[in-house]
Short mmCIF file of C-alpha atoms and ligand atoms in Angstrom, two decimals:
data_model
loop_
_atom_site.label_atom_id
_atom_site.label_comp_id
_atom_site.label_asym_id
_atom_site.label_seq_id
_atom_site.Cartn_x
_atom_site.Cartn_y
_atom_site.Cartn_z
CA MET A 5 8.55 -9.55 -25.08
CA SER A 6 5.43 -8.69 -22.89
CA GLY A 7 2.94 -10.69 -21.64
CA ALA A 8 -1.05 -10.45 -20.46
CA PRO A 9 -1.07 -8.28 -17.72
CA PHE A 10 -3.25 -10.34 -14.39
CA PRO A 11 -7.11 -9.13 -13.59
CA LEU A 12 -6.16 -8.21 -11.08
CA ALA A 13 -2.86 -6.98 -9.31
CA ILE A 14 -3.25 -9.02 -6.23
CA ASP A 15 -0.89 -7.47 -3.23
CA PRO A 16 1.82 -9.68 -2.83
CA ALA A 17 2.13 -8.56 1.52
CA ALA A 18 -2.09 -8.74 1.34
CA ARG A 19 -3.23 -11.44 3.45
CA PRO A 20 -7.36 -13.07 3.14
CA ALA A 21 -9.85 -10.73 5.25
CA ARG A 22 -10.79 -11.65 9.07
CA SER A 23 -14.22 -10.88 7.58
CA VAL A 24 -17.03 -11.10 4.71
CA PRO A 25 -17.80 -7.67 3.38
CA ALA A 26 -21.65 -6.58 3.43
CA ASP A 27 -22.30 -6.43 0.17
CA LEU A 28 -20.66 -8.80 -0.97
CA ALA A 29 -23.20 -11.39 -0.96
CA ALA A 30 -25.27 -8.66 -3.41
CA ARG A 31 -22.62 -8.10 -5.33
CA LEU A 32 -21.74 -11.50 -6.25
CA ARG A 33 -26.02 -12.00 -7.29
CA ALA A 34 -25.59 -9.31 -9.07
CA ALA A 35 -22.75 -10.76 -11.49
CA LEU A 36 -24.04 -14.60 -11.54
CA PRO A 37 -27.14 -16.69 -11.99
CA GLU A 38 -30.22 -16.94 -10.13
CA GLY A 39 -29.46 -19.73 -7.73
CA VAL A 40 -25.58 -20.03 -7.86
CA VAL A 41 -25.40 -17.84 -4.67
CA LEU A 42 -26.73 -19.21 -1.24
CA THR A 43 -26.81 -16.76 2.17
CA GLU A 44 -29.63 -18.42 4.00
CA GLU A 45 -28.54 -21.21 7.15
CA ALA A 46 -30.88 -23.84 6.02
CA ASP A 47 -29.74 -24.34 2.40
CA ARG A 48 -26.03 -23.52 3.22
CA THR A 49 -26.45 -26.24 6.29
CA ALA A 50 -25.22 -29.20 3.66
CA TYR A 51 -21.86 -27.68 2.39
CA LEU A 52 -20.44 -27.02 6.27
CA VAL A 53 -21.38 -30.39 8.29
CA GLU A 54 -18.61 -33.00 7.42
CA GLU A 55 -18.69 -37.03 7.31
CA ARG A 56 -16.75 -37.93 10.92
CA SER A 57 -18.02 -34.42 12.77
CA LEU A 58 -14.18 -33.27 13.87
CA TYR A 59 -15.08 -29.90 12.21
CA ARG A 60 -18.04 -27.25 11.44
CA GLY A 61 -17.86 -25.06 8.47
CA GLU A 62 -18.92 -21.62 8.94
CA ALA A 63 -18.79 -20.63 5.32
CA PRO A 64 -21.79 -17.43 5.24
CA ILE A 65 -22.16 -17.69 1.14
CA VAL A 66 -22.32 -20.86 -0.28
CA LEU A 67 -21.27 -20.12 -4.34
CA ARG A 68 -22.79 -23.45 -6.58
CA PRO A 69 -21.51 -22.27 -10.32
CA ARG A 70 -22.61 -24.38 -13.65
CA SER A 71 -19.90 -22.81 -15.27
CA THR A 72 -16.11 -22.47 -16.19
CA GLU A 73 -17.33 -19.04 -16.56
CA GLU A 74 -19.29 -17.95 -14.21
CA VAL A 75 -15.98 -20.22 -10.95
CA ALA A 76 -14.04 -16.94 -12.74
CA THR A 77 -16.41 -14.66 -12.45
CA ALA A 78 -16.76 -15.62 -8.21
CA VAL A 79 -13.08 -16.14 -8.09
CA ARG A 80 -12.82 -12.58 -9.37
CA LEU A 81 -15.60 -11.21 -6.66
CA CYS A 82 -14.00 -12.79 -3.91
CA THR A 83 -10.56 -11.29 -5.34
CA GLU A 84 -11.88 -7.95 -5.75
CA ALA A 85 -12.68 -8.56 -1.71
CA GLY A 86 -9.42 -10.45 0.14
CA VAL A 87 -11.82 -13.02 0.75
CA ALA A 88 -11.18 -16.35 1.16
CA ILE A 89 -12.84 -18.81 -1.37
CA VAL A 90 -12.69 -23.24 -0.08
CA PRO A 91 -13.40 -25.24 -3.10
CA GLN A 92 -16.08 -28.03 -1.89
CA GLY A 93 -15.95 -31.80 -4.59
CA GLY A 94 -17.86 -34.84 -2.41
CA ASN A 95 -17.08 -33.92 0.93
CA THR A 96 -15.24 -36.81 1.39
CA GLY A 97 -12.08 -36.40 2.12
CA LEU A 98 -12.23 -37.20 5.79
CA VAL A 99 -8.63 -34.17 6.60
CA GLY A 100 -10.65 -31.39 7.24
CA GLY A 101 -10.02 -29.96 3.84
CA THR A 102 -13.58 -28.36 2.78
CA VAL A 103 -14.14 -26.96 6.58
CA SER A 104 -14.88 -23.18 6.15
CA ALA A 105 -14.51 -20.61 8.36
CA ALA A 106 -17.16 -17.44 8.62
CA HIS A 107 -14.59 -15.12 6.75
CA GLU A 108 -14.38 -17.41 4.16
CA VAL A 109 -16.66 -18.38 1.25
CA LEU A 110 -17.01 -21.91 0.23
CA LEU A 111 -16.99 -23.29 -3.11
CA SER A 112 -19.34 -25.91 -4.22
CA LEU A 113 -18.82 -28.04 -8.02
CA GLY A 114 -21.27 -29.77 -7.72
CA ARG A 115 -23.63 -28.86 -10.09
CA MET A 116 -20.67 -28.46 -12.69
CA ASN A 117 -21.28 -31.77 -13.13
CA ARG A 118 -21.59 -32.43 -17.73
CA ILE A 119 -20.25 -35.38 -19.05
CA GLU A 120 -18.98 -33.84 -21.75
CA GLU A 121 -17.00 -36.19 -24.42
CA VAL A 122 -15.59 -39.94 -24.84
CA ASP A 123 -13.64 -40.04 -27.76
CA PRO A 124 -13.67 -43.62 -27.76
CA LEU A 125 -10.86 -43.75 -30.76
CA ASN A 126 -8.19 -41.37 -28.16
CA PHE A 127 -9.77 -43.68 -25.06
CA THR A 128 -10.15 -40.18 -23.55
CA MET A 129 -13.00 -38.57 -21.63
CA THR A 130 -13.19 -34.87 -21.24
CA VAL A 131 -15.39 -34.10 -18.11
CA GLN A 132 -16.83 -30.41 -15.67
CA SER A 133 -14.70 -31.23 -12.07
CA GLY A 134 -18.18 -31.91 -9.92
CA CYS A 135 -18.71 -35.54 -11.90
CA VAL A 136 -19.51 -37.95 -10.03
CA LEU A 137 -17.21 -40.85 -10.35
CA ALA A 138 -18.99 -43.45 -10.60
CA ASP A 139 -20.79 -41.75 -13.14
CA ILE A 140 -17.86 -40.86 -15.34
CA GLN A 141 -17.31 -44.87 -14.64
CA SER A 142 -20.46 -45.16 -16.19
CA ALA A 143 -19.94 -43.34 -19.45
CA ALA A 144 -16.84 -45.09 -19.97
CA GLU A 145 -18.33 -48.29 -19.64
CA ALA A 146 -21.11 -47.21 -22.26
CA ALA A 147 -18.84 -46.43 -24.39
CA ASP A 148 -16.65 -49.96 -23.89
CA ARG A 149 -14.11 -48.95 -22.09
CA LEU A 150 -12.34 -48.11 -18.77
CA PHE A 151 -11.51 -45.55 -16.32
CA PRO A 152 -10.43 -47.47 -13.74
CA LEU A 153 -10.56 -44.52 -10.28
CA SER A 154 -11.98 -46.59 -7.48
CA LEU A 155 -12.44 -46.05 -4.13
CA GLY A 156 -15.42 -46.45 -0.92
CA ALA A 157 -16.51 -43.21 -1.37
CA GLN A 158 -17.32 -43.26 -5.31
CA GLY A 159 -21.08 -42.44 -5.21
CA SER A 160 -20.79 -38.97 -3.63
CA CYS A 161 -16.62 -38.06 -4.21
CA GLN A 162 -15.94 -35.72 -7.36
CA ILE A 163 -13.42 -35.69 -9.91
CA GLY A 164 -11.69 -32.60 -8.99
CA GLY A 165 -11.91 -34.01 -5.18
CA ASN A 166 -10.11 -36.67 -6.70
CA LEU A 167 -7.66 -34.84 -8.62
CA ALA A 168 -6.64 -31.45 -5.38
CA SER A 169 -6.34 -34.57 -3.85
CA ASN A 170 -4.76 -37.18 -6.25
CA ALA A 171 -6.87 -40.11 -4.46
CA GLY A 172 -5.91 -43.45 -5.45
CA GLY A 173 -8.57 -46.44 -3.88
CA ILE A 174 -8.16 -50.20 -5.67
CA ASN A 175 -6.23 -50.06 -8.09
CA VAL A 176 -3.42 -47.95 -8.49
CA LEU A 177 -1.26 -51.77 -8.77
CA ARG A 178 -1.85 -51.45 -12.34
CA TYR A 179 -3.20 -48.39 -14.18
CA GLY A 180 -1.97 -45.98 -10.88
CA ASN A 181 -3.63 -42.63 -9.21
CA ALA A 182 -5.58 -39.95 -10.02
CA ARG A 183 -1.99 -38.20 -11.39
CA GLU A 184 -1.21 -40.85 -13.63
CA LEU A 185 -4.94 -41.01 -15.07
CA THR A 186 -5.04 -37.03 -16.08
CA LEU A 187 -3.60 -35.82 -19.31
CA GLY A 188 -5.56 -32.18 -19.26
CA LEU A 189 -6.64 -29.61 -16.89
CA GLU A 190 -8.67 -26.31 -17.28
CA VAL A 191 -8.19 -24.45 -13.42
CA VAL A 192 -9.29 -21.05 -12.25
CA LEU A 193 -6.58 -19.48 -10.97
CA ALA A 194 -6.82 -16.99 -7.93
CA ASP A 195 -6.89 -13.64 -9.24
CA GLY A 196 -9.65 -14.63 -11.68
CA ARG A 197 -7.36 -15.96 -14.95
CA VAL A 198 -8.73 -19.54 -16.32
CA TRP A 199 -5.13 -21.90 -17.65
CA ASN A 200 -6.91 -23.56 -20.27
CA GLY A 201 -4.59 -27.24 -20.10
CA LEU A 202 -7.06 -29.19 -22.09
CA ARG A 203 -5.64 -30.49 -24.08
CA ALA A 204 -6.18 -34.15 -24.63
CA LEU A 205 -1.93 -35.49 -25.73
CA HIS A 206 -1.18 -38.96 -24.80
CA LYS A 207 2.35 -36.79 -25.08
CA ASP A 208 3.59 -33.60 -24.98
CA ASN A 209 6.68 -31.89 -24.29
CA THR A 210 6.12 -28.43 -24.53
CA GLY A 211 8.06 -27.02 -21.23
CA TYR A 212 6.87 -27.60 -17.17
CA ALA A 213 3.51 -30.04 -16.57
CA LEU A 214 1.92 -27.34 -15.18
CA LYS A 215 -1.93 -29.96 -14.44
CA HIS A 216 0.67 -32.03 -12.28
CA LEU A 217 0.91 -28.80 -9.43
CA PHE A 218 -2.52 -28.93 -9.25
CA ILE A 219 -3.13 -32.09 -9.56
CA GLY A 220 -2.80 -33.54 -5.39
CA SER A 221 -2.76 -29.52 -4.40
CA GLU A 222 -5.61 -29.60 -1.91
CA GLY A 223 -7.33 -26.36 -3.72
CA THR A 224 -4.11 -23.84 -2.35
CA LEU A 225 -2.90 -23.33 -6.18
CA GLY A 226 -6.65 -23.34 -8.11
CA ILE A 227 -9.82 -24.07 -8.89
CA ILE A 228 -9.71 -27.34 -11.10
CA THR A 229 -12.79 -27.23 -13.45
CA ARG A 230 -12.71 -29.48 -16.29
CA ALA A 231 -9.97 -32.44 -16.71
CA VAL A 232 -9.73 -34.95 -20.02
CA LEU A 233 -9.55 -38.10 -18.29
CA LYS A 234 -7.34 -41.32 -19.46
CA LEU A 235 -9.53 -44.35 -20.20
CA PHE A 236 -8.51 -47.98 -21.12
CA PRO A 237 -9.34 -51.43 -22.52
CA ARG A 238 -12.62 -52.69 -20.93
CA LEU A 239 -12.28 -55.92 -18.39
CA THR A 240 -13.85 -58.56 -19.24
CA ASP A 241 -12.39 -60.91 -17.22
CA ARG A 242 -11.74 -60.99 -13.63
CA GLN A 243 -10.57 -63.95 -10.93
CA VAL A 244 -10.75 -62.87 -7.11
CA ALA A 245 -9.24 -64.89 -4.61
CA LEU A 246 -9.69 -64.43 -0.93
CA CYS A 247 -6.17 -65.97 0.68
CA ALA A 248 -5.04 -66.69 4.66
CA LEU A 249 -2.14 -66.52 5.58
CA ASN A 250 0.59 -66.60 8.23
CA ASP A 251 2.77 -63.45 7.54
CA PRO A 252 2.36 -60.49 6.62
CA SER A 253 6.26 -61.53 4.79
CA ASP A 254 4.39 -63.73 3.11
CA ALA A 255 1.93 -61.55 2.15
CA LEU A 256 4.49 -59.46 -0.19
CA THR A 257 6.03 -62.96 -1.20
CA LEU A 258 2.73 -63.39 -3.11
CA LEU A 259 1.96 -61.07 -4.30
CA SER A 260 5.87 -60.81 -5.41
CA MET A 261 4.80 -64.40 -7.46
CA ALA A 262 1.14 -62.98 -8.74
CA ARG A 263 2.77 -60.06 -10.39
CA GLY A 264 6.05 -61.83 -11.61
CA ARG A 265 3.47 -64.81 -13.32
CA ALA A 266 1.01 -62.29 -14.39
CA GLY A 267 1.64 -59.05 -14.58
CA GLU A 268 -0.50 -56.42 -15.55
CA ALA A 269 -3.25 -58.64 -14.32
CA VAL A 270 -2.82 -58.15 -11.28
CA THR A 271 -5.25 -54.90 -10.63
CA ALA A 272 -5.91 -55.53 -6.97
CA PHE A 273 -3.96 -56.83 -3.75
CA GLU A 274 -5.61 -55.73 -0.55
CA LEU A 275 -4.10 -57.01 2.96
CA ILE A 276 -7.13 -57.41 5.48
CA SER A 277 -6.05 -57.33 9.60
CA SER A 278 -7.96 -60.94 11.64
CA PHE A 279 -9.09 -57.66 13.24
CA ALA A 280 -9.86 -56.27 10.27
CA LEU A 281 -11.71 -58.99 8.71
CA GLU A 282 -13.62 -60.59 12.20
CA ILE A 283 -15.16 -56.50 12.60
CA VAL A 284 -17.04 -57.43 9.14
CA GLU A 285 -18.13 -60.27 9.94
CA ARG A 286 -19.55 -59.61 13.33
CA HIS A 287 -21.07 -56.27 11.99
CA THR A 288 -22.50 -57.30 8.69
CA GLY A 289 -23.41 -60.75 8.61
CA GLY A 290 -20.37 -61.29 6.01
CA GLN A 291 -18.45 -64.64 6.09
CA THR A 292 -15.03 -65.78 5.93
CA PRO A 293 -14.93 -68.98 3.21
CA PHE A 294 -12.24 -70.41 6.09
CA ALA A 295 -13.04 -73.00 8.65
CA GLY A 296 -10.92 -71.35 10.69
CA ARG A 297 -8.80 -67.66 12.32
CA HIS A 298 -6.01 -66.87 10.12
CA PRO A 299 -3.59 -63.50 11.10
CA LEU A 300 -3.90 -61.83 8.11
CA TYR A 301 -5.41 -62.60 4.18
CA ALA A 302 -4.91 -61.25 0.66
CA LEU A 303 -7.65 -60.51 -1.50
CA VAL A 304 -5.86 -60.51 -5.22
CA GLU A 305 -7.83 -60.30 -7.99
CA LEU A 306 -6.65 -60.66 -11.80
CA ALA A 307 -7.99 -59.28 -14.14
CA GLY A 308 -8.08 -58.73 -18.08
CA SER A 309 -9.97 -58.09 -21.25
CA ASP A 310 -9.12 -61.08 -23.61
CA ARG A 311 -11.74 -63.43 -23.83
CA ASP A 312 -10.01 -67.09 -23.96
CA GLY A 313 -10.09 -67.14 -20.05
CA THR A 314 -6.60 -67.73 -19.31
CA LEU A 315 -6.82 -65.45 -16.05
CA ARG A 316 -8.78 -68.56 -14.40
CA PRO A 317 -5.99 -70.87 -14.57
CA ALA A 318 -3.58 -68.22 -13.78
CA MET A 319 -5.53 -68.13 -10.56
CA GLU A 320 -5.15 -71.48 -10.10
CA SER A 321 -1.42 -72.16 -11.31
CA LEU A 322 -0.59 -69.20 -8.81
CA LEU A 323 -2.16 -69.97 -5.68
CA GLU A 324 -1.14 -73.84 -6.41
CA SER A 325 2.66 -72.58 -6.53
CA ALA A 326 2.17 -69.98 -3.74
CA PHE A 327 0.91 -73.82 -1.24
CA GLU A 328 4.00 -75.88 -2.06
CA ALA A 329 5.80 -72.86 -1.24
CA GLY A 330 4.12 -72.75 2.00
CA VAL A 331 3.23 -69.41 1.47
CA VAL A 332 -0.60 -69.62 1.87
CA ALA A 333 -2.76 -71.40 4.12
CA ASP A 334 -5.35 -71.90 2.01
CA ALA A 335 -7.14 -69.37 -0.07
CA VAL A 336 -10.94 -70.44 -1.72
CA ILE A 337 -11.30 -68.05 -5.40
CA ALA A 338 -14.66 -67.44 -6.32
CA GLU A 339 -16.62 -69.37 -8.74
CA SER A 340 -19.10 -66.40 -9.89
CA LEU A 341 -19.64 -61.88 -9.78
CA ASP A 342 -21.29 -62.82 -7.29
CA GLN A 343 -18.76 -64.81 -4.88
CA ALA A 344 -16.25 -62.01 -6.15
CA GLY A 345 -19.07 -59.22 -5.05
CA ASN A 346 -18.82 -61.07 -1.91
CA LEU A 347 -15.27 -61.16 -0.92
CA TRP A 348 -14.90 -57.79 -2.34
CA ARG A 349 -17.28 -56.50 0.19
CA LEU A 350 -15.24 -58.80 3.16
CA ARG A 351 -12.42 -56.14 2.27
CA GLU A 352 -14.46 -52.88 1.89
CA GLY A 353 -16.79 -53.27 4.95
CA ILE A 354 -13.90 -52.52 6.76
CA PRO A 355 -14.26 -48.26 6.86
CA GLU A 356 -17.66 -48.58 7.94
CA THR A 357 -17.84 -51.73 10.39
CA GLN A 358 -15.02 -49.99 11.42
CA LYS A 359 -17.83 -47.31 13.29
CA LYS A 360 -19.14 -50.11 15.11
CA ALA A 361 -16.14 -51.27 16.20
CA GLY A 362 -15.96 -48.18 18.89
CA GLY A 363 -14.02 -45.08 18.63
CA SER A 364 -10.85 -45.17 15.81
CA ILE A 365 -7.52 -43.84 15.64
CA LYS A 366 -6.57 -43.25 11.90
CA HIS A 367 -3.38 -43.49 10.15
CA ASP A 368 -3.47 -43.67 6.14
CA ILE A 369 0.71 -44.39 5.76
CA SER A 370 2.49 -46.09 2.83
CA VAL A 371 6.22 -47.37 2.77
CA PRO A 372 7.64 -48.74 0.57
CA VAL A 373 6.48 -52.21 -0.51
CA SER A 374 9.57 -54.09 0.92
CA ARG A 375 8.93 -52.98 4.18
CA VAL A 376 5.51 -53.21 4.83
CA PRO A 377 5.90 -56.37 7.44
CA ASP A 378 8.73 -54.07 8.72
CA PHE A 379 6.52 -51.06 9.32
CA LEU A 380 3.19 -54.09 10.41
CA ARG A 381 6.21 -55.51 12.86
CA ARG A 382 7.66 -52.36 14.18
CA ALA A 383 3.71 -50.44 14.64
CA GLY A 384 2.38 -53.28 15.65
CA GLU A 385 5.25 -53.06 18.71
CA ALA A 386 5.00 -49.85 19.73
CA VAL A 387 1.36 -49.04 19.65
CA GLU A 388 1.15 -51.90 21.96
CA THR A 389 3.79 -50.99 24.28
CA ALA A 390 2.11 -47.07 24.10
CA MET A 391 -1.44 -47.69 24.51
CA PRO A 392 -1.90 -51.93 25.60
CA GLY A 393 -5.41 -53.72 25.37
CA VAL A 394 -5.40 -51.24 21.47
CA ARG A 395 -7.07 -53.04 18.77
CA ILE A 396 -4.69 -52.96 15.14
CA CYS A 397 -7.21 -52.74 12.39
CA ALA A 398 -4.76 -52.63 9.03
CA PHE A 399 -5.61 -53.01 6.15
CA GLY A 400 -5.22 -51.84 2.52
CA HIS A 401 -3.64 -51.45 -0.20
CA LEU A 402 -0.35 -53.42 0.10
CA GLY A 403 0.77 -53.89 -4.02
CA ASP A 404 0.72 -49.98 -2.90
CA GLY A 405 2.76 -49.77 0.20
CA ASN A 406 -0.07 -47.64 1.41
CA ILE A 407 -1.52 -49.83 4.57
CA HIS A 408 -5.21 -48.20 6.56
CA TYR A 409 -3.50 -48.26 10.32
CA ASN A 410 -6.33 -47.69 12.29
CA LEU A 411 -5.87 -48.27 15.61
CA THR A 412 -9.47 -49.13 18.07
CA GLN A 413 -9.79 -48.47 21.63
CA PRO A 414 -9.48 -51.28 24.00
CA GLU A 415 -11.73 -53.25 25.22
CA GLY A 416 -13.40 -51.11 28.32
CA MET A 417 -11.62 -47.96 27.17
CA GLU A 418 -13.80 -44.51 27.16
CA LYS A 419 -14.71 -43.98 23.60
CA THR A 420 -13.51 -39.84 24.89
CA ALA A 421 -11.06 -40.53 26.29
CA PHE A 422 -8.84 -43.24 23.63
CA LEU A 423 -10.02 -40.61 21.04
CA ALA A 424 -7.72 -37.53 23.20
CA GLN A 425 -4.98 -39.87 22.63
CA TRP A 426 -4.90 -39.19 19.20
CA GLU A 427 -1.66 -37.24 18.65
CA ARG A 428 0.11 -39.21 20.86
CA MET A 429 -0.89 -42.79 19.12
CA ASN A 430 0.15 -40.24 15.66
CA ALA A 431 3.23 -39.68 16.85
CA VAL A 432 4.41 -42.72 18.19
CA VAL A 433 3.17 -44.70 14.16
CA HIS A 434 4.75 -41.83 12.38
CA ASP A 435 7.79 -41.70 13.60
CA ILE A 436 8.39 -45.29 12.65
CA VAL A 437 7.12 -44.76 9.20
CA ALA A 438 9.80 -41.69 8.63
CA GLY A 439 12.09 -44.52 9.90
CA LEU A 440 11.06 -45.73 7.02
CA SER A 441 11.23 -43.40 3.90
CA GLY A 442 7.43 -43.44 3.89
CA SER A 443 4.86 -41.33 3.66
CA ILE A 444 1.90 -39.77 6.49
CA SER A 445 -0.60 -39.81 3.55
CA ALA A 446 -0.54 -42.16 1.24
CA GLU A 447 -4.32 -40.48 -0.28
CA HIS A 448 -6.49 -38.57 2.03
CA GLY A 449 -4.25 -35.75 1.26
CA ILE A 450 -3.66 -32.58 4.47
CA GLY A 451 -6.03 -31.03 4.76
CA LEU A 452 -6.55 -29.26 8.69
CA LEU A 453 -5.91 -32.36 10.05
CA LYS A 454 -2.19 -32.93 8.88
CA ALA A 455 -0.77 -29.70 8.77
CA GLY A 456 0.97 -29.77 11.86
CA GLU A 457 2.34 -33.14 11.11
CA LEU A 458 2.96 -31.89 7.38
CA LEU A 459 5.79 -29.22 9.12
CA ARG A 460 6.98 -32.22 11.51
CA TYR A 461 7.71 -35.22 9.38
CA LYS A 462 8.84 -32.54 5.52
CA ASP A 463 12.26 -32.08 3.87
CA PRO A 464 12.53 -28.50 4.90
CA VAL A 465 13.90 -27.62 2.08
CA GLU A 466 10.11 -29.45 0.40
CA MET A 467 8.03 -27.27 2.96
CA ASP A 468 10.13 -23.83 1.17
CA LEU A 469 9.48 -24.43 -2.58
CA MET A 470 5.84 -25.80 -1.91
CA ARG A 471 5.49 -22.27 -0.12
CA ARG A 472 6.94 -20.63 -3.12
CA LEU A 473 4.94 -21.75 -5.96
CA ARG A 474 2.10 -20.92 -3.61
CA ASP A 475 3.02 -17.67 -3.23
CA ALA A 476 3.83 -17.42 -6.94
CA LEU A 477 0.15 -18.71 -7.83
CA ASP A 478 -1.74 -17.53 -5.35
CA PRO A 479 0.14 -14.28 -3.16
CA ALA A 480 -1.85 -13.37 -1.05
CA HIS A 481 -3.37 -16.65 0.01
CA LEU A 482 -6.54 -16.35 -0.81
CA LEU A 483 -7.30 -20.06 -2.06
CA ASN A 484 -8.18 -22.09 0.52
CA PRO A 485 -6.29 -21.23 3.53
CA GLY A 486 -4.81 -22.83 6.26
CA LYS A 487 -4.80 -26.62 4.44
CA MET A 488 -1.77 -28.10 3.79
CA MET A 489 -0.24 -25.88 5.23
CA GLY A 490 -1.78 -24.71 8.15
CA ARG A 491 -2.62 -21.44 9.16
CA GLY A 492 1.30 -19.90 9.14
CA GLY A 493 2.07 -21.57 5.38
CA GLY A 494 -1.06 -19.84 4.38
C1 FAD B 27 -15.37 -44.77 2.86
C2 FAD B 27 -14.03 -44.01 1.82
C3 FAD B 27 -13.36 -44.52 1.64
C4 FAD B 27 -12.33 -44.02 0.77
N1 FAD B 27 -11.28 -44.68 0.44
C5 FAD B 27 -10.52 -44.00 -0.72
C6 FAD B 27 -9.42 -44.40 -1.83
O1 FAD B 27 -9.01 -45.59 -1.37
N2 FAD B 27 -8.70 -43.88 -1.89
C7 FAD B 27 -8.06 -42.58 -1.77
O2 FAD B 27 -7.20 -42.00 -2.16
N3 FAD B 27 -9.66 -41.91 -0.80
C8 FAD B 27 -10.28 -42.28 -0.42
N4 FAD B 27 -11.25 -41.53 0.31
C9 FAD B 27 -11.49 -40.51 0.97
C10 FAD B 27 -11.51 -39.04 -0.66
O3 FAD B 27 -13.03 -40.45 -0.59
C11 FAD B 27 -10.98 -38.78 -1.61
O4 FAD B 27 -10.61 -38.31 -0.59
C12 FAD B 27 -11.69 -38.19 -2.62
O5 FAD B 27 -10.54 -37.95 -3.63
C13 FAD B 27 -12.29 -36.92 -2.18
O6 FAD B 27 -12.95 -36.50 -3.19
P1 FAD B 27 -14.54 -35.48 -3.23
O7 FAD B 27 -14.80 -35.08 -4.15
O8 FAD B 27 -14.98 -35.77 -1.36
O9 FAD B 27 -13.19 -34.43 -1.88
P2 FAD B 27 -13.32 -33.02 -1.33
O10 FAD B 27 -13.68 -34.13 -0.24
O11 FAD B 27 -14.70 -31.75 -0.86
O12 FAD B 27 -12.45 -31.94 -1.79
C14 FAD B 27 -10.85 -32.40 -1.45
C15 FAD B 27 -9.78 -31.60 -1.03
O13 FAD B 27 -10.10 -30.88 -2.48
C16 FAD B 27 -10.22 -29.18 -2.84
N5 FAD B 27 -10.88 -29.88 -4.03
C17 FAD B 27 -12.07 -30.16 -3.59
N6 FAD B 27 -12.96 -30.19 -5.68
C18 FAD B 27 -12.17 -28.65 -5.88
C19 FAD B 27 -11.63 -28.91 -6.52
N7 FAD B 27 -13.28 -28.73 -8.40
N8 FAD B 27 -10.50 -27.46 -7.54
C20 FAD B 27 -9.38 -27.52 -6.54
N9 FAD B 27 -9.57 -28.41 -4.76
C21 FAD B 27 -11.26 -29.00 -4.93
C22 FAD B 27 -10.60 -29.02 -1.01
O14 FAD B 27 -11.15 -27.97 -1.25
C23 FAD B 27 -10.20 -30.57 -0.20
O15 FAD B 27 -9.48 -29.36 -0.54
C24 FAD B 27 -11.93 -42.27 0.43
C25 FAD B 27 -13.06 -41.96 1.92
C26 FAD B 27 -14.45 -42.24 2.02
C27 FAD B 27 -14.94 -41.51 3.11
#
């Protein structure tokens, strides 16, 4: 038995070229339609910047294909030249995953933005990977369906980036993350072949689930070009409540009560620390509905597709029981969609307003849900000892055990002096996470920012398996080198 030969024989000992050959742009231009290959500095700049200005890209060539065939041609030509490729979606990842070096080519998927098919009967949608997440949500809604992936950057992040970083967001509790929302993928491999795994099957047990290798691989194993996504019944009723709490363990009890009583209807359960809410109020003019301050808040959402109004009484009864049990100190239920939007804005406004409150050292961690109170207590004590006066801006998806444990500079401290402590404070927090068998990156991935820390915290056997997979699929390390596994790991 013999398999199809590789279109390109890749020397496994080869490593990416240290410079882009002078004639590569001309070869790409000859093989690709006009407008795909950008080399002028003014045309490239938008693809080289990064939201937090932690990095600056330098790729001398930016490619903007419109089809899978164009991606495959581009990859083949770059691979022949031994030049590494950095895939870029909406560039909202925040961990330096799309940063390019001067000897690399940047491949932007943004023009691959066609929604190819919505199949309401199969509850699926087939899309190109450059589709903006919000456009996918709208297309699902137009077909009376729901695509539940939802996150702050949805107006600009792309589904290919969501899949490559296995994005989470506010509805993971009920629907799972990007991985759980994907039925099929099409991927351009490092050797230029196209793997067509674009199946719209809800059941398929014919061997390894290869799609899961590419989901969460941050562009290091292949370039995702198309996907078949799962759709769900559209939500027609939504009840949102903001609860004031005295203690993280009360938040955990409330979550457990909500899930016990309302089951699948619990679509979101977001934790908001007192400081996080305070800066949102200060910088956005938004207002909490409570008279006094409380140590902690939980935003609870119940949603469903039934039209018989059962969710409102369910929310009321949940909160009544929580009051009686002393779990909730105060609570309001939104009386209208507008009010629900206002409550959600208090949560969604946190990342933006944090910038106005000063420098911020970020942690995107997860621990088992039941260990969140323990994590918050231990981390609170440890960061205060390590840097007296540091302000803890913790918020996030308690329902998934995922907390954005961000630290805002102490009052009066210089921003640059504070940010110089980034790695030291990361170690303080991440050591506690590791001690609780948690993850140092729950949502945003590893990119460049956390490549060193991955080596420190990940099990060596797991790292070895990851490297072997990488070597098998991309032997010369031409796809997004240096990201995730660091320069040493390719
Ligand atoms: C305000 C804000 C809120 C956010 N909230 C959340 C949240 O709640 N949950 C969450 O999970 N994330 C969140 N993020 C992070 C970010 O939005 C997600 O990681 C998003 O999924 C990235 O999508 P993107 O298209 O911007 O990807 P990019 O940043 O462009 O790329 C991310 C990684 O994927 C690779 N990549 C991109 N496209 C492809 C492709 N087609 N094939 C192969 N590799 C590819 C890139 O090389 C890079 O390594 C937030 C970000 C911001 C700015």
